[in-house]
Tab-separated table of C-alpha atoms in Angstrom:
chain	number	residue	atom	x	y	z
A	41	MET	CA	21.957	10.296	15.871
A	42	HIS	CA	23.367	8.241	12.984
A	43	GLY	CA	25.194	5.196	14.329
A	44	ARG	CA	23.038	4.738	17.416
A	45	TRP	CA	22.348	1.082	16.554
A	46	TYR	CA	25.045	-0.292	14.334
A	47	ASP	CA	27.916	2.203	14.424
A	48	ASP	CA	28.180	1.560	10.703
A	49	ALA	CA	28.474	4.070	7.835
A	50	CYS	CA	26.740	1.759	5.346
A	51	GLY	CA	23.584	3.259	3.850
A	52	THR	CA	21.698	0.051	4.537
A	53	ALA	CA	22.586	0.277	8.227
A	54	PHE	CA	21.483	3.911	8.333
A	55	ALA	CA	18.219	3.041	6.588
A	56	LEU	CA	17.506	0.475	9.294
A	57	GLU	CA	18.197	3.104	11.927
A	58	LEU	CA	15.572	5.302	10.254
A	59	VAL	CA	12.826	2.753	9.574
A	60	GLY	CA	13.988	-0.512	11.114
A	61	GLU	CA	12.000	-0.302	14.334
A	62	ARG	CA	8.944	-2.549	14.435
A	63	TRP	CA	5.923	-1.018	12.637
A	64	SER	CA	7.865	1.912	11.142
A	65	LEU	CA	7.980	0.630	7.570
A	66	LEU	CA	4.342	-0.478	7.720
A	67	ILE	CA	3.322	2.997	8.875
A	68	ILE	CA	5.117	4.392	5.835
A	69	ARG	CA	3.283	1.851	3.673
A	70	GLU	CA	-0.079	2.948	5.034
A	71	LEU	CA	0.713	6.591	4.247
A	72	MET	CA	1.907	5.824	0.713
A	73	LEU	CA	-1.444	6.738	-0.877
A	74	GLY	CA	-1.972	9.957	1.030
A	75	PRO	CA	-2.395	11.475	4.498
A	76	ARG	CA	-4.199	9.564	7.259
A	77	ARG	CA	-5.485	10.272	10.731
A	78	PHE	CA	-4.122	8.496	13.794
A	79	SER	CA	-7.354	6.480	14.025
A	80	ASP	CA	-7.044	5.448	10.367
A	81	LEU	CA	-3.547	4.120	10.969
A	82	ARG	CA	-4.637	2.178	14.044
A	83	ALA	CA	-7.513	0.627	12.087
A	84	SER	CA	-5.157	-0.439	9.285
A	85	LEU	CA	-2.534	-1.759	11.723
A	86	PRO	CA	-4.648	-3.430	14.421
A	87	GLY	CA	-1.634	-5.092	16.020
A	88	VAL	CA	0.056	-1.835	17.031
A	89	SER	CA	-0.735	-0.178	20.366
A	90	ALA	CA	-1.583	3.524	20.604
A	91	LYS	CA	1.617	4.104	22.588
A	92	VAL	CA	3.899	2.438	20.047
A	93	LEU	CA	2.145	4.130	17.120
A	94	THR	CA	2.600	7.526	18.791
A	95	GLU	CA	6.292	6.812	19.388
A	96	ARG	CA	6.903	5.614	15.825
A	97	LEU	CA	5.128	8.603	14.291
A	98	ALA	CA	7.221	10.954	16.400
A	99	THR	CA	10.463	9.179	15.427
A	100	LEU	CA	9.590	9.242	11.722
A	101	ALA	CA	8.677	12.929	11.952
A	102	GLU	CA	12.001	13.720	13.634
A	103	ALA	CA	13.805	11.850	10.854
A	104	GLY	CA	12.015	13.886	8.175
A	105	VAL	CA	10.108	10.910	6.776
A	106	LEU	CA	6.668	12.329	7.554
A	107	THR	CA	4.993	15.490	8.744
A	108	ARG	CA	1.839	16.187	10.752
A	109	TYR	CA	-0.630	19.027	10.376
A	110	LYS	CA	-4.238	19.957	11.045
A	111	LEU	CA	-6.851	19.968	8.328
A	112	PRO	CA	-8.856	23.193	7.981
A	113	PRO	CA	-12.432	23.336	9.338
A	114	PRO	CA	-14.879	21.668	9.284
A	115	ALA	CA	-12.605	18.584	9.545
A	116	ALA	CA	-10.058	20.210	11.894
A	117	SER	CA	-8.397	16.848	12.596
A	118	GLN	CA	-4.678	16.120	12.690
A	119	VAL	CA	-3.281	14.004	9.880
A	120	TYR	CA	0.094	12.483	9.065
A	121	GLU	CA	1.590	12.665	5.580
A	122	LEU	CA	4.850	11.504	4.066
A	123	THR	CA	7.347	14.091	2.922
A	124	ASP	CA	8.610	13.903	-0.668
A	125	TRP	CA	11.578	11.952	0.708
A	126	GLY	CA	9.202	9.656	2.592
A	127	TYR	CA	7.181	8.943	-0.558
A	128	SER	CA	10.379	7.909	-2.344
A	129	ALA	CA	10.553	4.884	-0.010
A	130	GLU	CA	7.876	3.141	-2.105
A	131	THR	CA	10.556	1.430	-4.205
A	132	ILE	CA	12.013	-0.038	-1.006
A	133	ILE	CA	8.628	-1.406	0.027
A	134	GLN	CA	8.007	-2.818	-3.450
A	135	GLU	CA	11.362	-4.582	-3.705
A	136	LEU	CA	11.057	-6.011	-0.190
A	137	GLY	CA	7.594	-7.274	-1.106
A	138	ARG	CA	8.805	-8.943	-4.302
A	139	TRP	CA	11.745	-10.512	-2.509
A	140	ALA	CA	9.745	-11.812	0.446
A	141	ALA	CA	6.929	-13.154	-1.738
A	142	THR	CA	9.353	-15.675	-3.261
A	143	SER	CA	9.892	-17.305	0.146
A	144	PRO	CA	8.077	-20.634	0.712
A	145	LEU	CA	7.229	-19.278	4.176
A	146	HIS	CA	5.179	-16.399	2.757
A	147	ASP	CA	1.505	-16.772	3.737
A	148	PRO	CA	-0.730	-14.683	1.423
A	149	THR	CA	-3.837	-15.668	3.430
A	150	LEU	CA	-2.910	-13.450	6.412
A	151	PRO	CA	-4.791	-10.166	7.019
A	152	LEU	CA	-4.145	-7.424	4.478
A	153	SER	CA	-4.931	-3.706	4.628
A	154	ALA	CA	-6.568	-1.896	1.728
A	155	VAL	CA	-3.463	0.218	1.096
A	156	SER	CA	-1.221	-2.840	1.265
A	157	PHE	CA	-3.314	-4.519	-1.425
A	158	MET	CA	-3.290	-1.445	-3.653
A	159	ILE	CA	0.497	-1.084	-3.284
A	160	SER	CA	0.822	-4.769	-4.169
A	161	LEU	CA	-0.868	-4.048	-7.504
A	162	ARG	CA	1.727	-1.366	-8.262
A	163	THR	CA	4.408	-3.880	-7.278
A	164	MET	CA	3.235	-7.026	-9.056
A	165	ILE	CA	1.833	-5.648	-12.309
A	166	ASP	CA	3.287	-7.268	-15.416
A	167	ARG	CA	4.286	-4.117	-17.273
A	168	LYS	CA	5.310	-5.971	-20.418
A	169	ARG	CA	1.912	-7.656	-20.681
A	170	ALA	CA	0.112	-4.385	-19.970
A	171	GLY	CA	1.908	-2.794	-22.913
A	172	GLN	CA	0.235	0.382	-24.145
A	173	TRP	CA	-3.212	-0.517	-22.808
A	174	ALA	CA	-4.932	2.432	-21.141
A	175	ALA	CA	-7.890	1.940	-18.809
A	176	THR	CA	-9.223	3.131	-15.455
A	177	PHE	CA	-10.219	0.839	-12.610
A	178	GLY	CA	-11.954	1.626	-9.361
A	179	PHE	CA	-11.775	-0.144	-6.029
A	180	ARG	CA	-14.121	0.032	-3.065
A	181	ILE	CA	-12.669	-1.830	-0.083
A	182	GLY	CA	-14.814	-1.367	2.985
A	183	GLU	CA	-15.136	2.390	3.429
A	184	GLU	CA	-12.059	3.193	1.350
A	185	SER	CA	-12.117	4.017	-2.362
A	186	PHE	CA	-9.259	4.129	-4.875
A	187	VAL	CA	-8.765	4.842	-8.566
A	188	ALA	CA	-6.038	3.126	-10.611
A	189	ARG	CA	-5.229	4.609	-14.031
A	190	LEU	CA	-3.344	2.125	-16.186
A	191	ALA	CA	-1.263	3.698	-18.969
A	192	ASP	CA	2.022	2.742	-20.674
A	193	GLY	CA	2.621	-0.089	-18.219
A	194	GLU	CA	2.410	2.215	-15.196
A	195	LEU	CA	-0.303	2.128	-12.548
A	196	PRO	CA	-0.627	5.332	-10.535
A	197	ILE	CA	-3.186	4.946	-7.747
A	198	GLU	CA	-4.951	7.625	-5.739
A	199	ARG	CA	-7.742	7.812	-3.228
A	200	GLY	CA	-11.096	8.894	-4.630
A	201	ALA	CA	-14.482	7.859	-5.914
A	202	PRO	CA	-14.189	5.495	-8.910
A	203	ASP	CA	-16.679	7.458	-11.018
A	204	GLY	CA	-16.354	6.732	-14.736
A	205	ALA	CA	-14.007	3.769	-14.275
A	206	ASP	CA	-14.101	0.977	-16.862
A	207	SER	CA	-14.579	-1.584	-14.079
A	208	VAL	CA	-14.965	-1.364	-10.315
A	209	PHE	CA	-13.870	-4.057	-7.854
A	210	ILE	CA	-15.851	-4.112	-4.602
A	211	ALA	CA	-15.198	-6.059	-1.413
A	212	ASP	CA	-15.594	-5.679	2.325
A	213	LYS	CA	-11.931	-6.500	2.932
A	214	ALA	CA	-8.725	-6.547	0.906
A	215	PRO	CA	-8.057	-10.319	1.199
A	216	GLN	CA	-11.175	-10.962	-0.847
A	217	LEU	CA	-9.728	-9.015	-3.766
A	218	ALA	CA	-6.348	-10.647	-3.214
A	219	GLY	CA	-8.165	-13.923	-3.830
A	220	VAL	CA	-9.424	-12.542	-7.150
A	221	PHE	CA	-6.152	-11.006	-8.347
A	222	TYR	CA	-3.618	-13.496	-7.006
A	223	GLY	CA	-5.677	-16.601	-6.290
A	224	LYS	CA	-7.521	-16.224	-9.625
A	225	GLN	CA	-10.796	-17.040	-7.905
A	226	PRO	CA	-14.166	-15.856	-9.252
A	227	ALA	CA	-15.287	-12.697	-7.467
A	228	ASP	CA	-18.547	-14.209	-6.250
A	229	ALA	CA	-16.642	-17.172	-4.781
A	230	VAL	CA	-14.825	-14.884	-2.329
A	231	GLY	CA	-17.671	-12.480	-1.612
A	232	ALA	CA	-16.468	-9.726	-3.960
A	233	THR	CA	-18.290	-7.917	-6.768
A	234	ILE	CA	-17.140	-6.543	-10.115
A	235	GLN	CA	-19.136	-3.815	-11.816
A	236	GLY	CA	-18.720	-2.411	-15.312
A	237	ASP	CA	-16.810	-3.934	-18.235
A	238	ALA	CA	-16.348	-7.627	-17.360
A	239	LYS	CA	-13.848	-8.267	-20.154
A	240	ALA	CA	-11.694	-5.307	-19.127
A	241	ALA	CA	-11.785	-6.522	-15.526
A	242	GLU	CA	-10.720	-10.035	-16.567
A	243	ARG	CA	-7.873	-8.692	-18.687
A	244	PHE	CA	-6.755	-6.432	-15.831
A	245	VAL	CA	-6.716	-9.260	-13.281
A	246	ASP	CA	-4.557	-11.303	-15.650
A	247	LEU	CA	-1.777	-8.694	-15.294
A	248	PHE	CA	-1.060	-9.770	-11.716
A	249	HIS	CA	0.658	-12.910	-10.477
A	250	LEU	CA	2.622	-13.773	-7.375
A	251	PRO	CA	6.255	-14.734	-8.083
A	252	ARG	CA	7.184	-18.402	-8.057
């Protein structure tokens, strides 16, 4: 169905035909750290209706961006997961985020999902400053847990319990940790908690800054 919107052979136009409908790119963002249930996606994107979410998931599946399958018992619930091609869209999300964050209209105080915050860390990390430092950091945001393993300036992030991490950042909601990492506010001032190596946590936070 290429050309249904723009009748244009440009790759950018085709990309917009694939993911340019409202909510599509944010659904991809929310799946970037692993498969999620329909209810998980609705909780992370409270502004989307069940009808629109169902339609967008179907469209993205038809385009080959994501797939859906049932987990084995005892879970036996249907989940949505990006294909390898879908996961490769992370660079698009990162570059759009960097570009938009330089706008004076950008409001970093708006609601933020846990995955969105974690992806922002992969986007905004100062790789030169990180250098060869290797360390592991855990995050508990509400009921979600993540592990970030810093090494050689890269920051792979996965879902999982932060057992054995050098430091663990804990908050009820992602904006609290955004206040720590980007607002440079003390954790207790925004209702967050940091456990473990305080010096490592401070050094880690200093790797992240919003663009001018």
